[in-house]
Coordinates of C-alpha atoms and ligand atoms in Angstrom, one line a residue:
M1 CA 45.4 -55.6 -16.6
A2 CA 42.0 -54.6 -15.4
G3 CA 42.8 -56.2 -12.0
A4 CA 46.1 -54.2 -11.8
K5 CA 44.1 -51.1 -12.5
K6 CA 41.6 -52.0 -9.8
N7 CA 44.4 -52.4 -7.2
K8 CA 45.6 -48.8 -7.9
K9 CA 42.1 -47.5 -7.0
K10 CA 42.1 -45.0 -4.2
K11 CA 41.3 -46.4 -0.8
P12 CA 37.9 -45.3 0.5
D13 CA 38.0 -42.3 2.8
R14 CA 37.6 -44.6 5.8
Q15 CA 37.9 -42.5 9.0
A16 CA 36.3 -39.4 7.3
F17 CA 33.6 -41.6 6.0
L18 CA 32.9 -43.2 9.4
A19 CA 32.9 -39.9 11.3
N20 CA 29.9 -37.7 12.0
K21 CA 30.4 -34.0 11.4
H22 CA 28.3 -32.9 14.3
D23 CA 30.2 -35.1 16.7
L24 CA 33.5 -33.8 15.4
Y25 CA 32.2 -30.2 15.7
Q26 CA 31.2 -30.7 19.3
R27 CA 34.5 -32.2 20.2
A28 CA 36.5 -29.6 18.4
V29 CA 34.7 -26.4 19.1
Q30 CA 32.4 -26.6 22.1
E31 CA 33.0 -26.4 25.8
P32 CA 29.6 -26.2 27.3
E33 CA 30.7 -26.6 30.9
A34 CA 33.0 -23.6 30.5
D35 CA 30.2 -21.5 29.0
I36 CA 27.9 -22.5 31.8
E37 CA 30.4 -21.8 34.5
F38 CA 31.0 -18.3 33.1
M39 CA 27.3 -17.5 32.6
E40 CA 26.4 -18.8 36.1
E41 CA 29.1 -16.8 37.8
I42 CA 28.2 -13.5 36.1
F43 CA 24.5 -14.0 36.7
R44 CA 24.9 -14.9 40.4
S45 CA 27.2 -11.9 41.0
K46 CA 24.7 -9.5 39.5
F47 CA 21.4 -10.9 40.7
K48 CA 22.3 -12.9 43.9
R49 CA 20.4 -16.0 42.7
D50 CA 20.8 -18.8 40.3
P51 CA 19.6 -18.5 36.7
I52 CA 16.9 -21.0 35.7
L53 CA 15.8 -20.6 32.2
L54 CA 18.4 -20.4 29.4
R55 CA 17.5 -19.5 25.8
E56 CA 20.2 -20.9 23.6
D57 CA 20.0 -19.1 20.2
F58 CA 21.6 -20.7 17.2
C59 CA 21.7 -23.9 19.4
G60 CA 22.8 -26.3 16.6
T61 CA 22.8 -29.7 18.2
G62 CA 21.7 -28.3 21.6
F63 CA 24.8 -29.5 23.3
L64 CA 24.9 -26.5 25.6
S65 CA 21.2 -26.7 26.4
A66 CA 21.5 -30.4 27.2
T67 CA 24.5 -29.8 29.4
W68 CA 22.6 -26.9 31.2
A69 CA 19.8 -29.3 32.1
Q70 CA 22.3 -31.9 33.3
H71 CA 24.3 -29.3 35.3
N72 CA 21.6 -28.4 37.8
P73 CA 18.3 -30.1 38.6
T74 CA 16.3 -26.8 38.5
Y75 CA 17.8 -25.5 35.2
R76 CA 15.7 -25.4 32.0
A77 CA 16.7 -24.6 28.4
I78 CA 15.0 -23.7 25.2
G79 CA 17.1 -23.8 22.0
Y80 CA 16.4 -22.3 18.6
D81 CA 18.0 -23.3 15.3
L82 CA 16.9 -23.2 11.7
D83 CA 18.6 -26.4 10.6
S84 CA 16.4 -29.4 11.2
D85 CA 19.1 -32.0 10.4
T86 CA 21.4 -30.5 13.0
V87 CA 18.7 -30.2 15.7
N88 CA 17.4 -33.7 15.0
W89 CA 21.0 -35.1 15.3
G90 CA 21.2 -33.3 18.7
V91 CA 17.9 -34.7 19.9
E92 CA 19.1 -38.2 19.0
H93 CA 22.6 -37.9 20.4
N94 CA 22.6 -35.2 23.1
L95 CA 19.1 -35.4 24.6
T96 CA 19.1 -39.2 24.7
K97 CA 22.2 -39.0 27.0
L98 CA 20.0 -37.3 29.6
D99 CA 17.6 -39.2 31.9
S100 CA 13.9 -38.5 31.2
E101 CA 13.5 -35.9 34.0
Q102 CA 16.5 -33.9 32.6
R103 CA 15.2 -34.4 29.1
S104 CA 11.9 -32.9 30.1
R105 CA 13.7 -29.6 31.0
V106 CA 15.1 -29.1 27.4
D107 CA 13.1 -27.9 24.5
L108 CA 15.0 -27.7 21.1
R109 CA 12.9 -25.9 18.5
I110 CA 13.5 -25.7 14.7
A111 CA 12.9 -22.0 14.2
N112 CA 14.5 -18.7 13.3
V113 CA 15.8 -16.8 16.3
L114 CA 13.9 -13.8 15.0
D115 CA 10.7 -15.7 15.5
A116 CA 11.4 -16.7 19.1
P117 CA 8.6 -15.5 21.4
N118 CA 9.5 -12.7 23.9
D119 CA 8.7 -15.0 26.9
P120 CA 10.9 -13.9 29.8
V121 CA 14.1 -15.9 30.3
D122 CA 17.1 -15.4 32.6
I123 CA 19.8 -15.7 30.0
V124 CA 19.9 -15.6 26.3
C125 CA 23.1 -16.8 24.7
A126 CA 24.4 -16.7 21.1
M127 CA 27.7 -18.7 21.0
N128 CA 30.4 -19.3 18.5
F129 CA 29.8 -16.0 16.7
S130 CA 26.5 -17.2 15.2
W131 CA 25.0 -13.7 15.4
W132 CA 27.4 -12.6 12.6
I133 CA 24.9 -14.3 10.3
F134 CA 23.0 -10.9 10.3
K135 CA 25.0 -8.9 7.8
Q136 CA 22.8 -5.8 7.9
R137 CA 23.1 -3.6 10.9
R138 CA 19.3 -3.2 10.9
Q139 CA 18.8 -7.0 11.0
L140 CA 21.3 -7.2 13.9
I141 CA 19.4 -4.4 15.8
E142 CA 16.2 -6.3 15.1
Y143 CA 17.6 -9.5 16.6
F144 CA 19.3 -7.7 19.6
S145 CA 16.0 -5.8 20.3
S146 CA 14.0 -9.0 20.3
V147 CA 16.5 -10.5 22.8
R148 CA 16.2 -7.4 24.9
E149 CA 12.5 -7.8 25.1
S150 CA 12.8 -11.4 26.4
L151 CA 14.9 -10.2 29.3
A152 CA 13.2 -8.8 32.3
G153 CA 15.1 -6.6 34.8
S154 CA 17.2 -9.5 36.0
G155 CA 18.4 -11.1 32.8
L156 CA 21.6 -11.3 30.7
F157 CA 22.5 -11.6 27.0
V158 CA 25.8 -13.4 26.6
L159 CA 27.5 -13.6 23.2
D160 CA 31.0 -14.2 22.0
I161 CA 33.2 -12.3 19.6
Y162 CA 36.6 -12.7 18.1
G163 CA 39.0 -10.2 16.6
G164 CA 42.7 -9.2 16.3
K165 CA 44.9 -8.9 13.3
E166 CA 44.2 -12.5 12.1
A167 CA 40.4 -11.8 12.0
Y168 CA 41.2 -9.5 9.1
E169 CA 43.2 -12.0 7.1
E170 CA 42.6 -14.9 4.8
M171 CA 44.2 -17.6 6.8
E172 CA 43.9 -21.3 7.8
E173 CA 44.7 -22.7 11.2
E174 CA 45.0 -26.3 12.2
H175 CA 44.4 -27.7 15.7
E176 CA 45.2 -31.2 16.9
K177 CA 42.2 -32.9 18.6
D178 CA 41.7 -36.3 20.0
G179 CA 41.8 -38.6 16.9
F180 CA 41.6 -35.9 14.2
D181 CA 42.8 -32.4 13.2
Y182 CA 40.3 -29.5 13.2
I183 CA 40.9 -26.9 10.4
W184 CA 39.5 -23.4 10.6
D185 CA 39.7 -21.8 7.2
Q186 CA 39.0 -18.1 6.9
D187 CA 38.7 -18.4 3.2
K188 CA 37.6 -14.9 2.1
V189 CA 37.7 -11.6 3.9
C190 CA 36.3 -8.5 2.3
G191 CA 38.0 -5.2 3.2
I192 CA 34.9 -3.2 2.2
S193 CA 31.9 -5.1 3.5
D194 CA 33.6 -6.9 6.5
E195 CA 32.1 -10.1 5.1
I196 CA 34.0 -13.3 5.9
L197 CA 33.5 -16.8 4.4
C198 CA 34.8 -19.5 6.7
H199 CA 34.9 -23.3 6.5
I200 CA 35.6 -26.0 9.0
S201 CA 37.3 -29.2 7.8
F202 CA 38.5 -32.3 9.6
H203 CA 41.6 -34.3 8.7
F204 CA 42.2 -37.9 9.9
P205 CA 45.4 -39.9 10.7
D206 CA 44.7 -42.3 7.8
G207 CA 44.9 -39.3 5.4
S208 CA 41.2 -39.1 4.8
K209 CA 39.6 -35.7 5.0
M210 CA 36.1 -34.3 5.6
K211 CA 36.4 -31.1 3.6
R212 CA 34.2 -28.1 4.3
A213 CA 31.9 -29.9 6.7
F214 CA 30.6 -26.5 7.8
T215 CA 30.6 -23.2 6.0
Y216 CA 29.8 -19.8 7.6
D217 CA 29.0 -16.7 5.5
W218 CA 29.2 -13.9 8.0
R219 CA 29.8 -10.3 8.6
R220 CA 32.5 -9.7 11.2
Y221 CA 31.5 -6.9 13.5
G222 CA 34.1 -4.9 15.4
M223 CA 34.3 -4.9 19.2
K224 CA 33.2 -1.4 19.9
E225 CA 30.7 -1.4 17.0
S226 CA 29.1 -4.5 18.5
Q227 CA 28.7 -2.8 21.9
D228 CA 27.2 0.3 20.3
I229 CA 24.7 -1.8 18.4
L230 CA 23.7 -3.6 21.6
I231 CA 23.1 -0.2 23.3
D232 CA 21.2 1.0 20.2
A233 CA 19.0 -2.1 20.5
G234 CA 18.0 -1.0 24.1
F235 CA 20.5 -2.6 26.4
S236 CA 21.6 -0.2 29.2
S237 CA 25.2 -1.4 29.4
V238 CA 27.6 -3.9 27.9
E239 CA 30.5 -5.6 29.7
V240 CA 33.5 -7.1 28.0
Y241 CA 35.1 -10.2 29.5
W242 CA 38.5 -10.7 27.9
E243 CA 40.4 -14.0 27.8
G244 CA 43.7 -14.1 29.6
T245 CA 46.8 -15.8 28.2
D246 CA 49.1 -18.5 29.4
E247 CA 52.9 -18.4 29.4
D248 CA 53.0 -19.3 25.6
G249 CA 50.6 -16.4 24.8
E250 CA 47.7 -18.8 24.1
G251 CA 44.2 -18.2 25.5
D252 CA 43.9 -19.7 28.9
G253 CA 40.1 -20.0 29.1
E254 CA 39.8 -17.4 31.9
F255 CA 37.7 -14.4 31.1
T256 CA 37.8 -11.3 33.2
L257 CA 36.0 -8.0 33.0
E258 CA 38.2 -5.5 31.2
H259 CA 38.0 -2.0 29.9
Q260 CA 41.2 -1.9 27.9
A261 CA 43.1 -4.7 26.2
E262 CA 45.9 -5.1 23.7
N263 CA 44.7 -5.9 20.2
T264 CA 46.7 -9.2 19.9
D265 CA 46.9 -11.3 16.7
A266 CA 43.8 -13.3 17.7
W267 CA 41.5 -12.8 20.7
I268 CA 38.2 -14.0 21.9
A269 CA 35.9 -12.3 24.4
Y270 CA 32.4 -12.6 25.8
L271 CA 30.1 -9.6 25.6
V272 CA 27.5 -9.5 28.4
A273 CA 24.6 -7.1 27.7
I274 CA 22.5 -5.9 30.6
P275 CA 18.9 -4.7 30.0
Ligands
SAM301 C1 28.2 -21.5 14.2 S1 26.8 -22.6 14.4 C2 26.7 -22.5 16.2 C3 26.2 -23.8 16.8 C4 26.3 -23.7 18.4 N1 25.5 -22.7 18.9 C5 27.7 -23.5 18.9 O1 27.9 -22.7 19.8 O2 28.6 -24.1 18.4 C6 25.5 -21.6 13.8 C7 24.1 -22.2 13.9 O3 23.2 -21.1 13.6 C8 22.1 -21.7 12.9 N2 21.4 -20.5 12.3 C9 21.8 -19.6 11.3 N3 20.9 -18.6 11.2 C10 19.9 -18.9 12.1 C11 18.7 -18.2 12.4 N4 18.3 -17.0 11.8 N5 17.9 -18.7 13.4 C12 18.3 -19.8 14.0 N6 19.4 -20.5 13.8 C13 20.2 -20.0 12.8 C14 22.7 -22.6 11.9 O4 21.8 -23.6 11.5 C15 23.8 -23.2 12.8 O5 23.4 -24.4 13.4

């Protein structure tokens, strides 16, 4: 009887157990080449030269910084992230993919973005809505002001933002990726504080799940509100690059400078702040 009981035991969560959450995150969420292409194009059009030094705030595994160094032999990157496990994973898995010369042009630092020195850089970026970590407007102004101080006359601050009806709803969306499903769970949305609690989970073909691999406790800032805060922090202007849509109404990955846009169910945009 004991043996029969044993056979009924749940199978171990095999695919979920074998997978690494940082690897899944990079494959599900990040497109560093697209970010780089966008930042390069805007920087070149404004300053008629190539950017060199990128500061990647909230760099996580430094995937973007590593790709930046690989992308052009003159490019250098400094990344800041508080989480040592995440940064160390990135050093081990993203930086080791670079040759030693490329590796020498990337510096990932375990530190708070608020403590980043004001050394001049060409571009500061804060991707995947990481700047929503600052729930108080005064904290966000402090952060934006410190970024502003790091940008000389010819520098840019690039950050992304999402919105639309669905950004105000408790909802879950599932995306099929290569070998797993990526689940974005906007678990709690507060109508008063604009705070949102979100999780990322991964589901596998064998039925195993990596639940709540990442959790984000953020305040969602509105589109115009974010532009106003950037101006209050000392930027002279802010441009909005809005994503186009394909024939199915899905985002097409093409971002163009816009001054008006329909507030669709779900949209993503880049903000480019100019000192
Ligand atoms: C949403 S992830 C973004 C990772 C990556 N930049 C991307 O584009 O996917 C947010 C990251 O911000 C980091 N973080 C949160 N607060 C921070 C702070 N004050 N200073 C530096 N890093 C911070 C977290 O450790 C986490 O790795």
